[in-house]
Every structure is written in C-alpha cells, then in structure tokens.
mmCIF file with all atom_site columns, C-alpha atoms in Angstrom:
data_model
loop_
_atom_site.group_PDB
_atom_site.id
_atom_site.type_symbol
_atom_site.label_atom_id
_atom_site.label_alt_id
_atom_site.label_comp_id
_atom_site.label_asym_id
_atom_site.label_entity_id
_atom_site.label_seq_id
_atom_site.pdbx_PDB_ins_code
_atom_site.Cartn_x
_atom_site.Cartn_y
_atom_site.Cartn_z
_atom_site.occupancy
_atom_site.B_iso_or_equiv
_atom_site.pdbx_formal_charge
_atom_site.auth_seq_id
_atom_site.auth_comp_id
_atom_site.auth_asym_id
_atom_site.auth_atom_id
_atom_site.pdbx_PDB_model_num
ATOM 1  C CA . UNK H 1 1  ? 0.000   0.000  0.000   1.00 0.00 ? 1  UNK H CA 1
ATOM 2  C CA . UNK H 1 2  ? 0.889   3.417  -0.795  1.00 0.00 ? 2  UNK H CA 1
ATOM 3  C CA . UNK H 1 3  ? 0.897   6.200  1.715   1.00 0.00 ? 3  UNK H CA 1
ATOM 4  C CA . UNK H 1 4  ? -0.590  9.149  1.110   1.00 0.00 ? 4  UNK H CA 1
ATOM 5  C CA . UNK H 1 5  ? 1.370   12.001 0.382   1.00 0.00 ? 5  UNK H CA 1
ATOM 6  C CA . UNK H 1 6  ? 0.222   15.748 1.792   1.00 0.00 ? 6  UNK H CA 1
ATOM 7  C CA . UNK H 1 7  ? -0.639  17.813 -1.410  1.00 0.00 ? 7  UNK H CA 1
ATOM 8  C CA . UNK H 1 8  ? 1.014   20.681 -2.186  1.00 0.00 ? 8  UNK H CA 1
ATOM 9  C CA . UNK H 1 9  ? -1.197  24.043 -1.915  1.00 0.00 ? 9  UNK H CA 1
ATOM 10 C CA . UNK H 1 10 ? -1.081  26.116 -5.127  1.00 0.00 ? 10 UNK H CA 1
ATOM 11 C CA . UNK H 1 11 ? 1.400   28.864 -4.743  1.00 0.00 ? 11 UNK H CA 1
ATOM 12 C CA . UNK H 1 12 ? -1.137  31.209 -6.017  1.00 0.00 ? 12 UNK H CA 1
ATOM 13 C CA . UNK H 1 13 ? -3.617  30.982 -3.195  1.00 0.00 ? 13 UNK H CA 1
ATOM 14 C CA . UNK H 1 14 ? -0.860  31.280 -0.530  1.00 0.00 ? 14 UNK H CA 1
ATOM 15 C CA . UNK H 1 15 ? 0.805   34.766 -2.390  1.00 0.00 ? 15 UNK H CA 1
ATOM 16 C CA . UNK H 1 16 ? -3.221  36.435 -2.558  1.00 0.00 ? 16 UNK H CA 1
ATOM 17 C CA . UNK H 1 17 ? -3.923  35.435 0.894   1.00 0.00 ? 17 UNK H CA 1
ATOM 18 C CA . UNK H 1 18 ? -0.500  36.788 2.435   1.00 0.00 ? 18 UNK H CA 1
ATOM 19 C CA . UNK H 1 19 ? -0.429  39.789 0.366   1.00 0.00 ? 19 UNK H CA 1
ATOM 20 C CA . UNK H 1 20 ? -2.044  42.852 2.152   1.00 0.00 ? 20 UNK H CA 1
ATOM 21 C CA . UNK H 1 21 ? -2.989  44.769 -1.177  1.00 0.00 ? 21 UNK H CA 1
ATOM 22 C CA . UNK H 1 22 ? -6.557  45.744 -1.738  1.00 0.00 ? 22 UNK H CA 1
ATOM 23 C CA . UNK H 1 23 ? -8.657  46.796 -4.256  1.00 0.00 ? 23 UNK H CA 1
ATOM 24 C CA . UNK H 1 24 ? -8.539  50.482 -3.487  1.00 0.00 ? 24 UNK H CA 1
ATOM 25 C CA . UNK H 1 25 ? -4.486  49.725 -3.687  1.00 0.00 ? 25 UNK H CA 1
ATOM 26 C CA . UNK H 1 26 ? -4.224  48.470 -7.063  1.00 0.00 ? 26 UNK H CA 1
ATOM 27 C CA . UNK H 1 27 ? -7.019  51.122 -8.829  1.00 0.00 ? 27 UNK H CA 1
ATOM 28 C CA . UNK H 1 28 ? -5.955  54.391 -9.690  1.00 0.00 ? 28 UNK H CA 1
ATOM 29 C CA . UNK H 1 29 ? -6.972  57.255 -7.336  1.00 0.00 ? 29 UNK H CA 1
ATOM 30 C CA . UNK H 1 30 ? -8.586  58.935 -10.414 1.00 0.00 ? 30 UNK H CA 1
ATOM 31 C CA . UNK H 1 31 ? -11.053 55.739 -10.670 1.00 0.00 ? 31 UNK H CA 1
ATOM 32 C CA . UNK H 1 32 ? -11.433 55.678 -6.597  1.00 0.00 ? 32 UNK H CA 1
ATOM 33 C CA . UNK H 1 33 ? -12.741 58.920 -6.494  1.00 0.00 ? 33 UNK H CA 1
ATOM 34 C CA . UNK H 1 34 ? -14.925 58.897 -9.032  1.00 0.00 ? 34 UNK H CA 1
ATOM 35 C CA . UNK H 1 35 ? -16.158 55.376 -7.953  1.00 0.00 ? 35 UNK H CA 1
ATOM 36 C CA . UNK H 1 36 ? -16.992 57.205 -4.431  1.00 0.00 ? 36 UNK H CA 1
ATOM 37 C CA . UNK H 1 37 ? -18.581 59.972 -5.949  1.00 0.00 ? 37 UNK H CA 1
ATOM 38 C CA . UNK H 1 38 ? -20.836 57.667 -7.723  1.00 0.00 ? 38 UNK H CA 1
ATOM 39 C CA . UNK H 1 39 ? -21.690 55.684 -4.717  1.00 0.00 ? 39 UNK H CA 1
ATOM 40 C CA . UNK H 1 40 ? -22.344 59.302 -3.129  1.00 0.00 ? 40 UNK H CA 1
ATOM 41 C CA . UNK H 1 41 ? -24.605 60.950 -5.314  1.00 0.00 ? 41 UNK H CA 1
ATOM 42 C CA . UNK H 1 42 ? -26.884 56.813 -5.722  1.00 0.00 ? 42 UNK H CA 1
ATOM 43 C CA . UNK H 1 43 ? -26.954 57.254 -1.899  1.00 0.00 ? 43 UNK H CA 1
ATOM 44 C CA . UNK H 1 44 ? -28.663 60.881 -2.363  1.00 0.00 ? 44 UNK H CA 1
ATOM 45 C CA . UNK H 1 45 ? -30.833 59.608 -4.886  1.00 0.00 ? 45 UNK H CA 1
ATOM 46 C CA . UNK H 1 46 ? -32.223 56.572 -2.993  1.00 0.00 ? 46 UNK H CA 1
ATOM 47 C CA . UNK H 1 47 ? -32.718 59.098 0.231   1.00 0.00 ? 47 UNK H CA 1
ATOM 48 C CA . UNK H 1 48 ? -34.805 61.480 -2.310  1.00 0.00 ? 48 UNK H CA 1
ATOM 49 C CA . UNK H 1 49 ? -36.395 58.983 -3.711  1.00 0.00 ? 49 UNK H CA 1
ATOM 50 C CA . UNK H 1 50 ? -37.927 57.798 -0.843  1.00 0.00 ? 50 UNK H CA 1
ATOM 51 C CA . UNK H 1 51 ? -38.617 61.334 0.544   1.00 0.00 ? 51 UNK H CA 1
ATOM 52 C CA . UNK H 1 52 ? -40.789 61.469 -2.423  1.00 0.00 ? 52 UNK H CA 1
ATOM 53 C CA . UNK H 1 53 ? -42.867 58.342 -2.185  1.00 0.00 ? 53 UNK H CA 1
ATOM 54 C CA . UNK H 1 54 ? -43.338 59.671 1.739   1.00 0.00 ? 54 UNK H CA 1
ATOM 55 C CA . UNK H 1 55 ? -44.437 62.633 0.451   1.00 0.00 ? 55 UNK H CA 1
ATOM 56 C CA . UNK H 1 56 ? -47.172 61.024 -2.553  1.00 0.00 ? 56 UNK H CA 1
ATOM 57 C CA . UNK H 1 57 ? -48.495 58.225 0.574   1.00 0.00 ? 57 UNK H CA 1
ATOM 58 C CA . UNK H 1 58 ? -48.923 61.502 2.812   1.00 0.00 ? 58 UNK H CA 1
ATOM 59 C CA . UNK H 1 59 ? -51.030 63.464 0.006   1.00 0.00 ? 59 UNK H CA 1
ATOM 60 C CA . UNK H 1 60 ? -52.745 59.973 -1.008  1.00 0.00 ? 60 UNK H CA 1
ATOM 61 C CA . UNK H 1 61 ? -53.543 59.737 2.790   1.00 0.00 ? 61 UNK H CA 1
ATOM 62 C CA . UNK H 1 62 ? -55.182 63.314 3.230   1.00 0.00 ? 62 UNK H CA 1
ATOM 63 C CA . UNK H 1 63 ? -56.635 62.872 0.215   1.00 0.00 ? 63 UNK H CA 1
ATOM 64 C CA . UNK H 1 64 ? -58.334 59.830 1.354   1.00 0.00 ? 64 UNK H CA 1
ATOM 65 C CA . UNK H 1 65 ? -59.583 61.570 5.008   1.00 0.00 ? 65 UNK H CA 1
ATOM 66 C CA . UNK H 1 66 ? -60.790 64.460 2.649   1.00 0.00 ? 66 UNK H CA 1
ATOM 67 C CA . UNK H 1 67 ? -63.152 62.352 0.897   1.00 0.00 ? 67 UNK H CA 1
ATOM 68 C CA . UNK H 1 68 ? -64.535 60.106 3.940   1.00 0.00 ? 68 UNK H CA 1
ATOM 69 C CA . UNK H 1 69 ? -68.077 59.579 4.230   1.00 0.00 ? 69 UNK H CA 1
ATOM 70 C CA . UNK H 1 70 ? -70.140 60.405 7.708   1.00 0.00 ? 70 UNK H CA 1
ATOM 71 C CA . UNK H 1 71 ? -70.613 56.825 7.899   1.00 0.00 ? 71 UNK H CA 1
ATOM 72 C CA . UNK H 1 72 ? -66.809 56.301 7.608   1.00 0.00 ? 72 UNK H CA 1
ATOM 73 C CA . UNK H 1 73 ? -66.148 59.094 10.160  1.00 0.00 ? 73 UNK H CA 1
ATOM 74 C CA . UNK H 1 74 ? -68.533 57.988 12.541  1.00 0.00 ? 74 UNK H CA 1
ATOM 75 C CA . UNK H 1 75 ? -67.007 53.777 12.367  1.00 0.00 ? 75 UNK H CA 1
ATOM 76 C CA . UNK H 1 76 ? -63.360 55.251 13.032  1.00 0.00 ? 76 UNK H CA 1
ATOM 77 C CA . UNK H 1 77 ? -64.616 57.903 16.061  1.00 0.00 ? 77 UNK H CA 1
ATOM 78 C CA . UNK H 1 78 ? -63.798 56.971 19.513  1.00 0.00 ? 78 UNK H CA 1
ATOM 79 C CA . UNK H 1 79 ? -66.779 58.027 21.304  1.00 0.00 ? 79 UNK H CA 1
ATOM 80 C CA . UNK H 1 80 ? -69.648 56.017 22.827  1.00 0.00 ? 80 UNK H CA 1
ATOM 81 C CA . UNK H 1 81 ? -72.840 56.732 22.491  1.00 0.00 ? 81 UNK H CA 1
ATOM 82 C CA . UNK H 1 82 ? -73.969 55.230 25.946  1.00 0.00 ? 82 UNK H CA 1
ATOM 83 C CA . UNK H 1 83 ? -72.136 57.367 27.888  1.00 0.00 ? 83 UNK H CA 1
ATOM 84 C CA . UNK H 1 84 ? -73.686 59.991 27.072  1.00 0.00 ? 84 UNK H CA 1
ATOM 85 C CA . UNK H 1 85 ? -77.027 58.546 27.715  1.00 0.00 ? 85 UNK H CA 1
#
C-alpha cells in the first residue's frame, strides 16, 4: 500500500492570501474617487427617492380623510354613544 502524500497548496492561493494589497491599492486614485462619488450621489438619490414616495403616501392619505363619508367618520370615532345617555 501506498501512503498518502500531503498535497502541495497552489502557490497562487498562498501569495493572494498573504499579500495585504486591496482593491482600493491596485485602482488608480482617479477611478477611486470617481467610484466614491458615484456611490455618493446613488446614496442621495435613494434618500430622495424615498422622501418622495413619503411625500405622494402623505397626500394619497389626506386625500383619502378628505373624501370620507359620515358613515366612515362615525365607524373610526372613539366616542360612545352610551355614555352619554
């Protein structure tokens, strides 16, 4: 019977995981600021964007109370009747 013999680890694997480079490292500075300034102004979008749809559900929503019926004013009131009976 043969014995087994430890494999070898590819050389490859051993020089990524020992160097400390990163990605920011190896890009130009040009590219890393404009990739930050991107992510910036997608951030400020996203945070107007949902300002916005805050806004349209809050007009929707006075919209709706605008419109109610008595009978759907008088279901969501608090009072009760037999108290004051």
């Amino acid at each position: 019977m043969k014995k087994k013999q430890p494999r070898k680890q590819n050389p490859s694997k051993n020089q990524e995981k020992d160097s400390s480079l990163k990605l920011g490292d190896m890009l130009n500075q040009d590219i890393m600021s404009q990739l930050r300034q991107k992510q910036k102004e997608l951030n400020e979008a996203e945070v107007e964007k949902k300002a916005a749809e805050e806004e349209k559900k809050r007009a929707e929503r006075k919209q709706r109370e605008k419109n109610k019926s008595f009978e759907e004013l008088l279901g969501e009131s608090n009072l009760n009747w037999k108290n004051y009976k």
